[in-house]
Amino acid sequence: MDMNFCIWGCGIRGKNIFHFMDKSNVRAFIDSSPSVQGTEYEGIPIISFERYLKDYQNCVVIVTPHYEHYEILSRLEKEHIEALSVLLLPPEIFEIPVPELFEIIEKKTKAEGTLFLYGLNLYSLLLLERFQQKCPVRVIPEEGAAEWLLRRTEVCFPGCLGNLDEVGENMLYLTSNGYEHLDIPVKNKAGLYDFMYDIKDYHNPQIEAYRGIHCGRRCFIIGTGPSLRISDLDRLKESGDICISVNGIFRAYDSTNWRPDYYLMGDRNRFEDLKDELLNQYQVKNMLVTDTCLRDRSFSKFQRYHQSFLQISPSCPPLFSDDFSYGAYAGGTITYDCLQFAFYLGCKEIYMYGIDFDCGEKEVHFIDSYSGFSAPMSARLYEQSRAQLAYETAERKAHELGIRIYNASRQSKLDVFERIDFDEVMSRG
């Protein structure tokens, strides 16, 4: 590919993407941290944005940071800087890399004749570069594709751009789950973004033991909002209801004999802060932790499950896992993973509790000593918007399967699920 790039962010995501690209086309990393500016990563300079404006403006910027992603894109757009987002990439490239991904894609596409890719973006450019030597590749730009990207692509890959009339009876591969909901007038369409069930290492056979284990039971998903009461946890202990909880809930353990039946953790920053306590002091029987937290590490007390970070937007709602032994789809909140897990357990009545869903001036929980990683306000607002879409997906899935989800939080701004009084639920026994 003759298109030159600067990767915004020399963190985990930026480095992961770099290793999937032709390194000769990456001119620099842009990073806001003065401590790394002026250094190098694998021979590639790490620069400030000001240095980019001075010396590298002919390069397309690839935006990688998770938080403030859209703010960076908006800033670049206002300054008329050509930029591409990583959010259309499969997470197997930018989140937890799968080195053999292109081999998996080659088998998945069964490329014979022309390979048709719908959507002009960073992902389709990587696929084009990879497969053009093996078979003819045609990229069908989506409506509204950026003019600058059309021009650059035609210069770098002459004759690669096509139109829908060419597809005919061939398979059209969508290069983003955002295209899934578009009215594309082609008979044969297939997604090329979700690899949950294609990668054998995602499957954890130990988790299969949980499938349907609580069939027909009711369960409570316990959040850690300020409305949580220790006395309510005591009542849940007495009732014997199935409980799933998350993150810093163990701060309640010194005040109650209640313990969750299942504990989930998905935030890698929080995990680094809390893992030693979870391993040595506050462990419960079933602790499930995402592969994004564990990375290449293994702890016998944690059961690994895969978490897939596909694009989420109002026009692109999150997917919902049908088999938790292969993993869960991320949705801006670990309680979305809990919902997918509760479905897998076979629970038919699910009560959300302690889900205040309120981003105030500071991050607050049920106890002042909650501690652990605290995300900035912009990040919390971003994740709450994603969580709203995820909860809406869960409600649709529940309706489809005849499962009821209620919000039994004592105070909450979450209005997706039917509200119900916690005391009333507990009085039913």
XYZ file of C-alpha atoms in Angstrom:
429
model
C 0.000 0.000 0.000
C 1.511 3.334 -1.005
C -0.700 5.284 1.372
C 1.362 6.631 4.292
C -0.013 6.656 7.820
C 0.568 8.070 11.272
C -0.981 6.061 14.096
C -2.522 8.205 16.835
C -1.694 6.407 20.082
C 1.345 4.276 20.859
C -0.484 2.203 23.459
C -1.718 -1.363 23.191
C -4.121 -0.665 20.336
C -1.706 1.377 18.274
C 1.029 -1.240 18.552
C -1.389 -4.061 17.725
C -2.553 -2.389 14.516
C 1.024 -1.577 13.551
C 1.878 -5.275 13.483
C -0.946 -5.986 10.994
C 0.208 -3.279 8.584
C 3.004 -2.907 6.085
C 5.441 -1.181 8.452
C 7.050 0.724 5.607
C 3.817 2.705 5.262
C 3.727 3.810 8.925
C 5.716 7.016 9.208
C 5.135 7.870 12.877
C 3.098 7.372 16.035
C 1.336 10.407 17.486
C 1.131 10.349 21.272
C 0.048 13.011 23.756
C 2.407 11.781 26.481
C 5.589 13.922 26.666
C 7.397 10.967 28.266
C 7.353 8.986 24.993
C 7.581 11.827 22.489
C 11.010 11.840 20.870
C 11.483 8.096 21.380
C 10.847 5.253 18.930
C 8.843 2.040 18.705
C 10.442 -0.574 16.455
C 12.271 2.152 14.590
C 9.176 4.339 14.093
C 9.360 7.814 15.711
C 6.839 8.800 18.370
C 5.888 12.423 17.900
C 3.587 15.121 19.219
C 0.557 16.312 17.276
C 2.350 19.620 16.740
C 5.219 17.743 15.089
C 2.682 15.935 12.892
C 1.254 19.276 11.738
C 4.746 20.480 10.879
C 6.295 17.455 9.187
C 3.749 14.682 8.501
C 0.526 16.254 7.247
C 0.676 14.234 4.029
C -0.018 11.110 6.145
C -3.464 9.722 6.934
C -4.031 9.501 10.708
C -5.314 6.224 12.181
C -7.139 7.022 15.436
C -6.774 4.260 18.044
C -7.565 5.521 21.600
C -10.666 4.006 23.199
C -11.669 6.986 25.300
C -11.997 10.354 23.530
C -11.997 8.513 20.199
C -14.732 10.618 18.655
C -13.299 13.830 20.099
C -10.011 13.145 18.313
C -11.783 12.363 15.030
C -13.863 15.534 15.344
C -10.760 17.620 16.035
C -8.981 16.204 12.991
C -12.016 16.787 10.800
C -12.230 20.430 11.881
C -8.573 20.856 10.955
C -9.208 19.145 7.572
C -6.864 16.277 8.406
C -7.561 12.960 6.702
C -8.231 10.306 9.335
C -9.505 6.744 9.706
C -11.029 5.072 12.766
C -10.048 1.671 14.142
C -13.636 1.015 15.206
C -14.495 -0.664 11.907
C -11.663 -3.159 12.385
C -12.350 -6.560 13.930
C -11.131 -6.547 17.556
C -8.818 -9.400 16.539
C -6.638 -6.693 14.991
C -6.682 -3.845 17.503
C -7.782 -5.303 20.862
C -6.371 -8.824 21.307
C -4.528 -9.607 18.090
C -4.952 -12.952 16.369
C -1.879 -13.272 14.131
C -3.518 -15.882 11.905
C -6.618 -13.731 11.311
C -5.991 -13.265 7.593
C -5.656 -17.027 7.153
C -9.003 -17.442 8.926
C -10.552 -14.797 6.665
C -9.171 -16.536 3.589
C -10.921 -19.766 4.614
C -14.079 -17.886 5.559
C -14.335 -16.101 2.218
C -13.493 -19.191 0.156
C -12.149 -16.713 -2.361
C -12.679 -18.055 -5.877
C -12.899 -15.480 -8.589
C -13.446 -11.916 -7.455
C -13.641 -11.024 -3.771
C -16.219 -8.264 -3.253
C -15.819 -6.097 -0.136
C -18.510 -3.588 0.862
C -17.341 -0.447 2.595
C -14.266 1.692 2.046
C -12.409 1.922 5.345
C -9.181 0.919 7.053
C -10.289 -2.713 7.260
C -11.113 -3.055 3.559
C -7.793 -1.395 2.702
C -5.907 -3.949 4.814
C -7.833 -6.790 3.171
C -7.248 -5.322 -0.269
C -3.524 -5.100 0.361
C -3.457 -8.666 1.712
C -5.531 -10.447 -0.934
C -4.906 -8.564 -4.175
C -1.963 -10.854 -5.012
C -4.137 -13.973 -4.565
C -7.357 -13.022 -6.317
C -9.135 -10.049 -7.917
C -10.535 -7.769 -5.194
C -13.214 -5.146 -5.698
C -14.099 -2.669 -2.963
C -17.650 -1.293 -3.156
C -17.661 2.109 -1.403
C -20.626 2.788 0.841
C -22.827 5.788 0.145
C -21.164 8.912 1.467
C -17.624 7.505 1.462
C -15.098 10.321 1.958
C -13.967 11.904 -1.297
C -10.371 12.099 -0.129
C -10.347 8.369 0.641
C -11.856 7.523 -2.755
C -9.143 9.558 -4.468
C -6.289 8.105 -2.425
C -7.516 4.543 -2.856
C -7.794 4.895 -6.619
C -4.243 6.244 -6.783
C -2.801 3.483 -4.558
C -4.917 0.636 -5.978
C -5.881 1.620 -9.533
C -9.125 0.041 -10.703
C -10.001 -1.565 -7.345
C -13.193 0.433 -6.735
C -16.400 -1.128 -8.026
C -20.176 -0.867 -7.739
C -23.006 -3.126 -6.613
C -24.035 -3.998 -10.181
C -20.857 -6.038 -10.523
C -21.624 -8.346 -7.613
C -24.390 -10.340 -9.287
C -24.736 -13.773 -7.640
C -21.385 -13.498 -5.884
C -21.033 -13.069 -2.138
C -20.708 -9.495 -0.906
C -18.637 -9.325 2.291
C -19.516 -6.527 4.694
C -16.490 -4.926 6.327
C -18.358 -3.489 9.311
C -21.255 -4.622 11.464
C -22.572 -1.098 10.894
C -23.517 -2.143 7.362
C -25.637 -5.027 8.628
C -28.678 -2.763 8.939
C -28.325 -1.035 5.569
C -30.608 -1.820 2.661
C -27.994 -3.171 0.254
C -29.637 -4.538 -2.928
C -27.559 -7.734 -3.117
C -28.859 -11.247 -2.482
C -25.777 -12.798 -0.941
C -24.289 -10.869 1.973
C -22.007 -12.078 4.757
C -20.363 -10.256 7.643
C -16.602 -10.198 7.808
C -16.235 -8.627 11.240
C -17.452 -11.119 13.868
C -15.087 -14.029 14.480
C -16.471 -15.137 17.857
C -17.124 -18.702 16.712
C -14.254 -18.983 14.213
C -11.331 -18.832 16.619
C -10.912 -22.001 18.652
C -8.941 -20.333 21.448
C -11.997 -18.252 22.374
C -13.872 -21.351 23.478
C -13.518 -22.256 27.144
C -14.911 -25.773 27.688
C -14.951 -25.225 31.470
C -17.700 -22.637 31.041
C -19.893 -25.203 29.300
C -20.612 -26.624 32.762
C -22.683 -23.483 33.456
C -25.024 -23.907 30.494
C -28.616 -24.075 31.790
C -27.421 -24.878 35.319
C -30.040 -22.536 36.824
C -32.785 -23.176 34.284
C -36.011 -21.398 35.256
C -34.473 -19.709 38.334
C -34.525 -16.025 39.031
C -31.269 -14.171 39.495
C -30.020 -10.763 40.574
C -27.297 -8.830 38.792
C -25.758 -6.654 41.481
C -24.147 -3.367 40.456
C -22.074 -1.168 42.718
C -23.980 2.117 42.574
C -24.550 4.290 45.659
C -28.140 3.018 45.984
C -26.905 -0.455 46.987
C -27.676 -1.319 50.633
C -25.741 -3.867 52.647
C -28.992 -4.890 54.354
C -30.374 -5.828 50.918
C -27.403 -8.106 50.354
C -28.189 -9.789 53.671
C -31.730 -10.419 52.444
C -30.403 -11.928 49.224
C -28.233 -14.229 51.322
C -31.333 -15.420 53.179
C -33.403 -15.828 50.015
C -30.843 -18.048 48.305
C -31.381 -16.297 44.953
C -28.691 -16.620 42.307
C -26.497 -13.504 42.360
C -23.998 -12.237 39.804
C -21.817 -9.249 40.673
C -18.837 -7.298 39.452
C -15.785 -5.129 39.979
C -15.412 -3.738 43.539
C -18.412 -5.490 45.095
C -15.970 -7.279 47.409
C -15.731 -4.033 49.411
C -19.042 -5.148 50.917
C -17.723 -8.524 52.084
C -16.478 -7.263 55.457
C -20.005 -6.032 56.266
C -22.074 -9.032 55.180
C -21.955 -12.802 54.884
C -23.488 -12.536 51.433
C -21.290 -13.479 48.496
C -22.174 -13.516 44.798
C -22.500 -16.923 43.204
C -20.625 -15.537 40.210
C -18.210 -12.633 39.894
C -17.271 -10.978 36.558
C -14.521 -8.495 35.705
C -13.891 -6.927 32.306
C -12.021 -3.651 32.810
C -8.295 -4.234 32.399
C -7.313 -1.056 34.282
C -9.518 -1.940 37.241
C -8.328 -5.534 37.095
C -4.693 -4.484 37.492
C -5.673 -2.479 40.580
C -7.752 -5.211 42.191
C -6.432 -8.598 41.059
C -4.197 -9.196 44.093
C -7.091 -8.674 46.499
C -9.305 -10.932 44.413
C -6.666 -13.644 44.393
C -5.628 -13.485 48.022
C -8.387 -12.009 50.161
C -11.738 -11.611 48.448
C -12.098 -14.586 46.151
C -15.407 -16.346 45.565
C -15.972 -19.714 43.992
C -16.749 -18.649 40.412
C -14.687 -15.698 39.200
C -14.843 -15.068 35.451
C -12.410 -12.587 33.916
C -12.137 -11.436 30.307
C -9.185 -12.229 28.083
C -8.676 -8.468 27.709
C -7.776 -8.409 31.412
C -5.688 -11.548 31.441
C -3.891 -10.999 28.133
C -1.271 -13.776 28.004
C -1.430 -14.533 31.719
C -3.190 -17.392 33.454
C -4.478 -17.580 37.030
C -6.011 -20.815 38.257
C -8.591 -18.951 40.383
C -9.942 -17.002 37.390
C -11.925 -18.558 34.560
C -11.181 -16.846 31.272
C -13.888 -15.780 28.881
C -13.555 -13.944 25.586
C -14.924 -10.427 25.186
C -15.470 -9.062 21.664
C -15.262 -5.314 21.030
C -17.313 -4.752 17.906
C -18.393 -1.309 16.803
C -21.378 0.163 18.695
C -23.452 3.131 17.558
C -27.159 4.062 17.390
C -27.295 2.558 13.884
C -25.166 -0.405 14.924
C -26.461 -1.987 18.174
C -24.314 -4.509 20.037
C -24.585 -8.208 19.343
C -25.694 -10.608 22.092
C -23.905 -13.887 22.739
C -25.805 -17.131 22.225
C -23.038 -19.219 23.766
C -21.078 -17.743 26.654
C -18.496 -20.534 26.458
C -17.279 -18.739 23.318
C -17.562 -15.310 24.877
C -19.597 -12.146 25.336
C -19.978 -9.011 23.274
C -18.827 -5.821 24.984
C -21.459 -3.183 25.632
C -19.937 -0.350 27.631
C -20.649 -2.022 30.986
C -19.690 -5.306 32.608
C -23.344 -5.817 33.551
C -24.043 -6.433 29.844
C -21.673 -9.393 30.084
C -23.603 -10.436 33.197
C -26.864 -10.409 31.266
C -25.400 -12.607 28.540
C -24.100 -14.943 31.250
C -27.471 -15.015 33.056
C -29.160 -16.072 29.818
C -26.549 -18.818 29.454
C -27.273 -20.007 33.003
C -30.906 -20.476 32.007
C -32.367 -17.787 34.292
C -35.858 -16.663 33.274
C -36.334 -13.711 35.642
C -33.421 -11.294 35.915
C -33.404 -8.398 38.350
C -30.931 -5.547 37.970
C -30.018 -4.035 41.333
C -27.602 -1.246 42.268
C -27.560 0.026 38.662
C -27.908 3.774 39.290
C -26.896 4.641 35.710
C -26.001 8.189 36.709
C -22.792 9.949 35.674
C -22.410 12.674 38.252
C -19.506 15.042 38.720
C -17.412 12.209 40.120
C -17.549 8.442 40.055
C -19.380 7.201 43.157
C -20.225 3.781 44.497
C -21.975 2.211 47.457
C -18.936 2.729 49.703
C -16.324 5.492 49.882
C -13.446 2.996 50.057
C -14.438 1.359 46.759
C -11.128 2.476 45.175
C -9.677 0.915 42.066
C -9.304 2.596 38.675
C -11.582 5.598 38.149
C -12.309 6.628 34.583
C -12.544 10.318 33.626
C -15.961 11.897 33.118
C -15.706 11.900 29.322
C -14.991 8.180 29.388
C -17.902 7.437 31.719
C -20.322 9.377 29.530
C -19.023 7.560 26.457
C -19.460 4.155 28.070
C -22.919 5.040 29.410
C -24.092 5.879 25.886
C -22.807 2.473 24.735
C -24.424 0.775 27.726
C -27.804 2.299 26.881
C -27.652 0.655 23.442
C -26.481 -2.627 24.981
C -29.340 -2.741 27.482
C -31.789 -2.094 24.640
C -30.314 -5.073 22.780
C -30.672 -7.237 25.909
C -34.313 -6.243 26.293
C -35.057 -7.150 22.673
C -33.302 -10.492 23.084
C -35.180 -11.188 26.307
C -38.519 -10.489 24.636
C -37.570 -12.842 21.811
C -36.729 -15.671 24.238
C -39.502 -15.145 26.779
C -37.137 -13.897 29.502
C -38.067 -11.004 31.788
C -35.567 -8.363 32.870
C -36.534 -5.906 35.605
C -34.777 -2.935 37.149
C -35.100 -3.400 40.912
C -32.549 -0.706 41.812
C -33.694 1.538 44.652
C -32.801 4.567 42.560
C -31.875 4.538 38.910
C -31.966 6.551 35.706
C -32.021 3.375 33.644
C -35.438 3.159 31.996
C -34.887 0.369 29.437
C -36.216 -2.361 31.716
C -39.509 -2.420 33.585
C -39.072 -0.864 37.028
C -40.034 -2.957 40.037
C -39.741 -2.414 43.785
C -36.956 -4.447 45.388
C -38.953 -5.027 48.584
C -41.883 -6.313 46.559
C -39.648 -8.782 44.745
C -38.166 -10.061 47.995
C -41.596 -10.466 49.579
C -42.524 -12.959 46.859
C -39.811 -15.330 48.074
